[in-house]
mmCIF file with all atom_site columns, C-alpha atoms in Angstrom:
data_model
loop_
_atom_site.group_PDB
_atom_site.id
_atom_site.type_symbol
_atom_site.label_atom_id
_atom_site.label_alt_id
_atom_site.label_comp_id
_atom_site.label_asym_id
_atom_site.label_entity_id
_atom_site.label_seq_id
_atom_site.pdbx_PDB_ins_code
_atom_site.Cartn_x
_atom_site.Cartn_y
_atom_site.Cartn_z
_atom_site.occupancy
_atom_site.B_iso_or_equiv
_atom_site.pdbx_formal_charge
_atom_site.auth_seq_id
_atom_site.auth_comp_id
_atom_site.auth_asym_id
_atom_site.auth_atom_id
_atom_site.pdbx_PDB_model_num
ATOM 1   C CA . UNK A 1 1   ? 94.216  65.743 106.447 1.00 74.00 ? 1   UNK A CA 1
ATOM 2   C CA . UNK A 1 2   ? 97.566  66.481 104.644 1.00 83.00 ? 2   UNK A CA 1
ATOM 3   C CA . UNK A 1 3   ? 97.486  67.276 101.046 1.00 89.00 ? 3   UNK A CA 1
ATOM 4   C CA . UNK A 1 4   ? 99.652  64.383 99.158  1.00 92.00 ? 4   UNK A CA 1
ATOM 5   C CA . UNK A 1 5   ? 102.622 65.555 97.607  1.00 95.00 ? 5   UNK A CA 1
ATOM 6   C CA . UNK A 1 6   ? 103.773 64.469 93.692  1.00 96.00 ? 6   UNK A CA 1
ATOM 7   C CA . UNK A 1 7   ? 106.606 61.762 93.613  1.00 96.00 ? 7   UNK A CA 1
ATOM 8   C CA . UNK A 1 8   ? 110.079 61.940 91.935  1.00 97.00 ? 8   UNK A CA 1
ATOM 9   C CA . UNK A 1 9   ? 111.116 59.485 89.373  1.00 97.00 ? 9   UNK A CA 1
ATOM 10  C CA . UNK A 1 10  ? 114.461 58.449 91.682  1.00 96.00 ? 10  UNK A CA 1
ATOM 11  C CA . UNK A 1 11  ? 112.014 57.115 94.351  1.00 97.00 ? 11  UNK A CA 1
ATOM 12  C CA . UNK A 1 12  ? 110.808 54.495 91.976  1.00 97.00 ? 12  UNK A CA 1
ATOM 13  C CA . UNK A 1 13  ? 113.402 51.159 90.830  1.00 97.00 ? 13  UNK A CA 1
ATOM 14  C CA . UNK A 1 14  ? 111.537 49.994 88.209  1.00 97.00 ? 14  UNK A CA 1
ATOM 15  C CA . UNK A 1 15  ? 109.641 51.352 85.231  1.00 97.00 ? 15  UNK A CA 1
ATOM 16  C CA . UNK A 1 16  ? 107.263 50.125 82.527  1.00 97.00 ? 16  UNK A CA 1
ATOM 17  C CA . UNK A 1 17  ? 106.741 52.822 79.410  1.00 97.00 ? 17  UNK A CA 1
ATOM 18  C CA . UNK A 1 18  ? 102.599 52.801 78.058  1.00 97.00 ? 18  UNK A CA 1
ATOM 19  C CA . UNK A 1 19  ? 101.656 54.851 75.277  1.00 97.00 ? 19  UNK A CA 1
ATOM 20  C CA . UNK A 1 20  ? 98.224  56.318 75.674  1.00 97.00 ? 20  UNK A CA 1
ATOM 21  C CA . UNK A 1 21  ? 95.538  55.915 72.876  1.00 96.00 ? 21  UNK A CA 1
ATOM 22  C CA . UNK A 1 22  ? 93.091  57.941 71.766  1.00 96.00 ? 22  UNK A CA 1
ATOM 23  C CA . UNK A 1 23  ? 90.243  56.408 73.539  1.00 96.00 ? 23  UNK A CA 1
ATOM 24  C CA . UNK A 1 24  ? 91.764  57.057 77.037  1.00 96.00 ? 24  UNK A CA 1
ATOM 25  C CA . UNK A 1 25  ? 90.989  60.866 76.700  1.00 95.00 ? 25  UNK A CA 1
ATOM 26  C CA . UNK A 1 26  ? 87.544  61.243 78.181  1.00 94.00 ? 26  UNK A CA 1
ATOM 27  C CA . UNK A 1 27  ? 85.177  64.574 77.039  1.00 94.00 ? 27  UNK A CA 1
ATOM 28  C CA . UNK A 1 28  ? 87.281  67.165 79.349  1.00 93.00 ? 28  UNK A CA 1
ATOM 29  C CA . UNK A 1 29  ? 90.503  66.222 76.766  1.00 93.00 ? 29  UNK A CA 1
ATOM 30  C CA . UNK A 1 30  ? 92.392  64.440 79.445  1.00 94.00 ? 30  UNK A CA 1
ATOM 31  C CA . UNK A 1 31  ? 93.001  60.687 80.135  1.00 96.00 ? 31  UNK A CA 1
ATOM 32  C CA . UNK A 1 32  ? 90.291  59.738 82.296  1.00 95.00 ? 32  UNK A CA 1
ATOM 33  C CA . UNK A 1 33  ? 90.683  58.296 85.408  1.00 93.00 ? 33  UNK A CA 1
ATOM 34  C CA . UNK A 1 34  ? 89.680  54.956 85.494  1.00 93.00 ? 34  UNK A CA 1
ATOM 35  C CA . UNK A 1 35  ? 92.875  54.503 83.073  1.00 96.00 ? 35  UNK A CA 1
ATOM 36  C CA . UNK A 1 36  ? 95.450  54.838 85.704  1.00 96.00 ? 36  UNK A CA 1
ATOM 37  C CA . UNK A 1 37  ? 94.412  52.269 87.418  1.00 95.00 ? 37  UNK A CA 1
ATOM 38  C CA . UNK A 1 38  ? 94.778  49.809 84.261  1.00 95.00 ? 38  UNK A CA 1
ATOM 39  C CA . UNK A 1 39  ? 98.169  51.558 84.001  1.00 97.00 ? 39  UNK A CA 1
ATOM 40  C CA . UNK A 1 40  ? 98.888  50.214 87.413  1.00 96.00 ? 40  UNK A CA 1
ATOM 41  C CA . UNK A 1 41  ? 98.039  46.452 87.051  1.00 94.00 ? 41  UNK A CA 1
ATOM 42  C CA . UNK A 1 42  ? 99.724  46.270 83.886  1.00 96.00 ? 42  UNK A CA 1
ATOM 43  C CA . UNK A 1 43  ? 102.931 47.762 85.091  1.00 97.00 ? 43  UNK A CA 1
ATOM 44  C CA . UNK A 1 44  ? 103.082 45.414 88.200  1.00 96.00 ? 44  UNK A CA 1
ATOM 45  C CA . UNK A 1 45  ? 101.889 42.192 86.100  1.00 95.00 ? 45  UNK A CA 1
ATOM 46  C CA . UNK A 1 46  ? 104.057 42.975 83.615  1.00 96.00 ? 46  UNK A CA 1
ATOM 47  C CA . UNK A 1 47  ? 107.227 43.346 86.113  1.00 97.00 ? 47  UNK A CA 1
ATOM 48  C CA . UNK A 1 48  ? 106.123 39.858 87.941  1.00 96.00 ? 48  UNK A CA 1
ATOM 49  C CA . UNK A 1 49  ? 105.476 38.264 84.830  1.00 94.00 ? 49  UNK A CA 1
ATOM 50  C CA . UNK A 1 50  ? 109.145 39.340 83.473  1.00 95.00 ? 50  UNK A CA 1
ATOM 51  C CA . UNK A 1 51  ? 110.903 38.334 86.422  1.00 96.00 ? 51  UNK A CA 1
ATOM 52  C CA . UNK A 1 52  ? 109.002 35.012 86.139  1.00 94.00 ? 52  UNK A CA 1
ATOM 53  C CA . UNK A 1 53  ? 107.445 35.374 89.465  1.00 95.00 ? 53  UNK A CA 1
ATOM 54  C CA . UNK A 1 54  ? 103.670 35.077 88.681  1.00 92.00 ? 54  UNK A CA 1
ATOM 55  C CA . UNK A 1 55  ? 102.447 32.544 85.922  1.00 91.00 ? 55  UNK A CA 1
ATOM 56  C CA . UNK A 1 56  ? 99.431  34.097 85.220  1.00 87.00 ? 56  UNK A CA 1
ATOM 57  C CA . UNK A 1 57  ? 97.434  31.688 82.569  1.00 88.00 ? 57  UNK A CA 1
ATOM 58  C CA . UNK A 1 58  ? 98.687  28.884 84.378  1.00 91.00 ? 58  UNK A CA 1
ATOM 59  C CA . UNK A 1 59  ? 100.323 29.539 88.129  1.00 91.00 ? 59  UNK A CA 1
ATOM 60  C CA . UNK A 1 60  ? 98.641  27.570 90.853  1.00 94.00 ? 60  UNK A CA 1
ATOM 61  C CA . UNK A 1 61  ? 98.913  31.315 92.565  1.00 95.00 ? 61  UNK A CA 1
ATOM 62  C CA . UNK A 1 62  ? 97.088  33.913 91.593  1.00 95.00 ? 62  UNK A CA 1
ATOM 63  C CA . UNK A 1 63  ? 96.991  38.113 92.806  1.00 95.00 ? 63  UNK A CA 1
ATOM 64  C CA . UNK A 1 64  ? 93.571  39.408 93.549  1.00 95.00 ? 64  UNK A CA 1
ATOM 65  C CA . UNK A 1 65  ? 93.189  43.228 94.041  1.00 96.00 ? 65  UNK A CA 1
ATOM 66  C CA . UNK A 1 66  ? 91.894  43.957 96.970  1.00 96.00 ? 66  UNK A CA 1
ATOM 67  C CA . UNK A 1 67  ? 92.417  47.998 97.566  1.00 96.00 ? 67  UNK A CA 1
ATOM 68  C CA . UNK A 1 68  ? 93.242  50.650 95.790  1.00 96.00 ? 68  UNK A CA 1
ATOM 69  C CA . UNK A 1 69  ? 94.072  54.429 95.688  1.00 96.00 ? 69  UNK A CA 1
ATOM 70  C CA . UNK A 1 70  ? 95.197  57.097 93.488  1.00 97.00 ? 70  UNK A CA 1
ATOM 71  C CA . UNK A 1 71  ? 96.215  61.124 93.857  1.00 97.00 ? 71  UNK A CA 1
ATOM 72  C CA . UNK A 1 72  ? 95.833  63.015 90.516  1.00 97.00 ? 72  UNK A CA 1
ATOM 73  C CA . UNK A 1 73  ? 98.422  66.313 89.695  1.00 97.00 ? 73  UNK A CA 1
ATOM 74  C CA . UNK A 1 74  ? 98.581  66.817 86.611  1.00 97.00 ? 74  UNK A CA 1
ATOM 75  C CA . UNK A 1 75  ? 97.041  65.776 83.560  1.00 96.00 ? 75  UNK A CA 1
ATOM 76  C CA . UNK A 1 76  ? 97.906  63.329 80.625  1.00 97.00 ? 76  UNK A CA 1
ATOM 77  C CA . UNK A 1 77  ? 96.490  63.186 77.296  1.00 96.00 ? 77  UNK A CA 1
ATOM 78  C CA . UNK A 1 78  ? 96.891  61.298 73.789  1.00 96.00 ? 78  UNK A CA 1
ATOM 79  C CA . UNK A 1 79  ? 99.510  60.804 72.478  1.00 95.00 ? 79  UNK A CA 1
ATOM 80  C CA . UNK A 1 80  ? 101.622 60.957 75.823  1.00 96.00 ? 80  UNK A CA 1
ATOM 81  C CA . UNK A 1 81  ? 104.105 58.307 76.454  1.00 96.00 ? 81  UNK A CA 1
ATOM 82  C CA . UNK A 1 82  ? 103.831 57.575 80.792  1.00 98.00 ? 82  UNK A CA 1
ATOM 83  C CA . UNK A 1 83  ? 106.715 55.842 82.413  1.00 98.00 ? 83  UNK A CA 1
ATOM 84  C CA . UNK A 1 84  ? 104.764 53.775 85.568  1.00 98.00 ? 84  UNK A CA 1
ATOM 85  C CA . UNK A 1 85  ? 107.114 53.519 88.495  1.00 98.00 ? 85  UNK A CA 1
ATOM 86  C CA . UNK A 1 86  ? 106.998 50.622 90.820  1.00 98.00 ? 86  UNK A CA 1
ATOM 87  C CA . UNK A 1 87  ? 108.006 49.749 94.012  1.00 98.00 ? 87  UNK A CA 1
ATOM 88  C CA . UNK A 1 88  ? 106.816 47.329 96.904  1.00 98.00 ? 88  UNK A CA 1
ATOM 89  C CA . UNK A 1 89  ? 105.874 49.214 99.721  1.00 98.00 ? 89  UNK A CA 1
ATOM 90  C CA . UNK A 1 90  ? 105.212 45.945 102.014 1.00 97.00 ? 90  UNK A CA 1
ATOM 91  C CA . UNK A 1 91  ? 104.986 42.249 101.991 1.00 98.00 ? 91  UNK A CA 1
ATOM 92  C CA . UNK A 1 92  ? 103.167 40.559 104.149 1.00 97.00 ? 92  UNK A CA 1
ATOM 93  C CA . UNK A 1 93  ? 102.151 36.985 104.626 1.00 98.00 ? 93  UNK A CA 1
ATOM 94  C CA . UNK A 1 94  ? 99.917  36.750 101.877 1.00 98.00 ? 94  UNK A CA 1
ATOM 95  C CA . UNK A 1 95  ? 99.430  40.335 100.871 1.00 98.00 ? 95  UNK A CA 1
ATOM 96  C CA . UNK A 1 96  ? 101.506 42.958 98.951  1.00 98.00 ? 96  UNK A CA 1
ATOM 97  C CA . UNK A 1 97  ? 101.310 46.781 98.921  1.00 98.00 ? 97  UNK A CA 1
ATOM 98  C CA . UNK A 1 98  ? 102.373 48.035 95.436  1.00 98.00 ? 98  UNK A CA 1
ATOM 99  C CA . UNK A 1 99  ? 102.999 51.790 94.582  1.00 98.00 ? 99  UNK A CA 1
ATOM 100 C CA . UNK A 1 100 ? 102.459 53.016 91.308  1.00 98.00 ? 100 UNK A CA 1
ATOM 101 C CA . UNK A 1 101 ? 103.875 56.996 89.889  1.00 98.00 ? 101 UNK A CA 1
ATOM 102 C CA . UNK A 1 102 ? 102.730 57.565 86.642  1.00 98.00 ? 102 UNK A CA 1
ATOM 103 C CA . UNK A 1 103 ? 105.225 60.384 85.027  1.00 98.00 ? 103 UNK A CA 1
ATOM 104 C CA . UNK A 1 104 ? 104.098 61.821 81.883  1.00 96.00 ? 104 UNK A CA 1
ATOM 105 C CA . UNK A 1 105 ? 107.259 61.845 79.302  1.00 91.00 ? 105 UNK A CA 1
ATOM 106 C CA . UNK A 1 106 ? 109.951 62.690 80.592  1.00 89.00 ? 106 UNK A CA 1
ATOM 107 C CA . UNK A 1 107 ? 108.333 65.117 83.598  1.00 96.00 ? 107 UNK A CA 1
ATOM 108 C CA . UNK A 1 108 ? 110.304 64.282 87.236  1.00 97.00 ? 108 UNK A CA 1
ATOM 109 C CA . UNK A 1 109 ? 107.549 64.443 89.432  1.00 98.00 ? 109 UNK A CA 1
ATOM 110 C CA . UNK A 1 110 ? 104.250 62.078 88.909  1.00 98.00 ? 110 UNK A CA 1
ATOM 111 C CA . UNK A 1 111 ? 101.291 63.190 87.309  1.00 98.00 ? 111 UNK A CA 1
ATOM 112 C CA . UNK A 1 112 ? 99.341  60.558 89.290  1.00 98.00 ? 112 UNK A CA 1
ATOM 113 C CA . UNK A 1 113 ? 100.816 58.119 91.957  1.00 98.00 ? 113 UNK A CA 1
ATOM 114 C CA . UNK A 1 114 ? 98.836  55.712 94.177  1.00 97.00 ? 114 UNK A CA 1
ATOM 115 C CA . UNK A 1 115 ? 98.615  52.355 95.148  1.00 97.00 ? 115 UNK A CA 1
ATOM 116 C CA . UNK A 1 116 ? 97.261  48.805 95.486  1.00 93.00 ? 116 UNK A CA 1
ATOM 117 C CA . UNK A 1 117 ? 96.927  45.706 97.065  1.00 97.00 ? 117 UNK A CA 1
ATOM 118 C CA . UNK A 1 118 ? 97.196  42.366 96.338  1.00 96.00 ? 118 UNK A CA 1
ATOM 119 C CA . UNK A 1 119 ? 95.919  39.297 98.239  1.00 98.00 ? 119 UNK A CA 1
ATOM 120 C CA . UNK A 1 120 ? 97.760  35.915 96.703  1.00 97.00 ? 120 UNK A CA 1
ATOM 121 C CA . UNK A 1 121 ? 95.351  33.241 96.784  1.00 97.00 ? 121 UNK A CA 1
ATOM 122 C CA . UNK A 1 122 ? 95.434  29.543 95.661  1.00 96.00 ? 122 UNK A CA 1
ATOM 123 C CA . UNK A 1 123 ? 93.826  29.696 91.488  1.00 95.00 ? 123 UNK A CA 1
ATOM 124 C CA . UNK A 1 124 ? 91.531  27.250 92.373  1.00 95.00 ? 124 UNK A CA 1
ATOM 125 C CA . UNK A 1 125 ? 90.329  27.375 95.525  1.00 97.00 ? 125 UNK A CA 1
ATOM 126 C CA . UNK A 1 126 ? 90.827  31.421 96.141  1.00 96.00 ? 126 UNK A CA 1
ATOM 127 C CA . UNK A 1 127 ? 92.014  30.918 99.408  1.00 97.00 ? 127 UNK A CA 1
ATOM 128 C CA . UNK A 1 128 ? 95.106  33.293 101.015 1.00 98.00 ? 128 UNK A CA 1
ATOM 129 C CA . UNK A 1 129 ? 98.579  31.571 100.608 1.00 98.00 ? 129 UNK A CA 1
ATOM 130 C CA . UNK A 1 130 ? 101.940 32.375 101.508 1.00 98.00 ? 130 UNK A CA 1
ATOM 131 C CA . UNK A 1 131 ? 104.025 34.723 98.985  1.00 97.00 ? 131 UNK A CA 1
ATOM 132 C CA . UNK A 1 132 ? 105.213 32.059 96.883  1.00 96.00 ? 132 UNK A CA 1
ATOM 133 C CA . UNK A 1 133 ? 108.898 32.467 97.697  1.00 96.00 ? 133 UNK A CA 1
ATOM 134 C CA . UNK A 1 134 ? 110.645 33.265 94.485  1.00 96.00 ? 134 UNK A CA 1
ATOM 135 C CA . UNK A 1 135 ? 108.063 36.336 93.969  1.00 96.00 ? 135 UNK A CA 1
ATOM 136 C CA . UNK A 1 136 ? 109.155 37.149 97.891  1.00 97.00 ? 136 UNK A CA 1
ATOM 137 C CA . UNK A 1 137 ? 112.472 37.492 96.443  1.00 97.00 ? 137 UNK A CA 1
ATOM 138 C CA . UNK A 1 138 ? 111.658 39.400 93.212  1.00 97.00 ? 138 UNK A CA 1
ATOM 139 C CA . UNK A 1 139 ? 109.791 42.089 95.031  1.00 97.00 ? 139 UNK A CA 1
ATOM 140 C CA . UNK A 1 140 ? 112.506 42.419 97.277  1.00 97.00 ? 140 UNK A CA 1
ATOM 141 C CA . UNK A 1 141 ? 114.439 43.794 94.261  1.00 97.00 ? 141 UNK A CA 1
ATOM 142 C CA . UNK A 1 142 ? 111.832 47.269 94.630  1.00 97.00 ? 142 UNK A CA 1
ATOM 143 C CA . UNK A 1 143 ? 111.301 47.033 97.848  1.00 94.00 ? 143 UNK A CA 1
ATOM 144 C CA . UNK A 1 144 ? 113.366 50.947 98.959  1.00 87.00 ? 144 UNK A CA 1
ATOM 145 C CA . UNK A 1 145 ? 115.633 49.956 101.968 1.00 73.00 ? 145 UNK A CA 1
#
């Protein structure tokens, strides 16, 4: 099994800045782990949400997570400022791969980087659907060429 290698901030087109609190450090004086991955819905929401591509409260289309991964390198702590990267790795018919860097203030290689999946399903029913096609479009925007 290869060892994962750390990220670079240029191989990420868009970025969403979080300030850490002080209830994110865990005992060992670090943010613990099951933050990142809060880090990484927000940053994606937040990006489809600003591009008015997913109407959360009251879309009939909704994103359900269905995987997810992340590689630690390096640690964060309160009162860091992270910068989450995002990009689209894939879209398929109903499915998205998102990949997430998180890059402690101003450092050029992630601390943490991983990934996740979303499923779009109806809101209702929860039943796959089609990327709508104005998100299709929007994640185009990160998708690297």
């Amino acid at each position: 099994m290869n060892k994962p290698t750390a990220t670079s901030r240029a191989d990420y087109p868009h970025f969403h800045p979080l300030q850490t609190r002080w209830m994110d450090n865990d005992v060992y004086g670090h943010v613990n782990n099951v933050v990142y991955y809060s880090w990484f819905d927000t940053a994606v929401n937040h990006f489809l949400m600003e591009k008015q591509a997913l109407d959360i409260p009251n879309g009939e289309v909704i994103g359900l997570v269905i995987e997810t991964h992340c590689n630690y390198f390096a640690p964060v702590s309160f009162p860091d400022t992270v910068h989450v990267g995002v990009r689209v790795a894939s879209i398929g018919n109903s499915s998205v791969r998102y990949e997430v860097g998180i890059f402690r203030e101003n450092d050029a290689t992630a601390a943490a980087q991983g990934h996740f999946i979303h499923v779009y399903v109806d809101a209702a029913t929860r039943r796959p659907v089609k990327v709508p096609d104005h998100m299709r479009s929007v994640l185009q925007t990160i998708l690297p060429a």
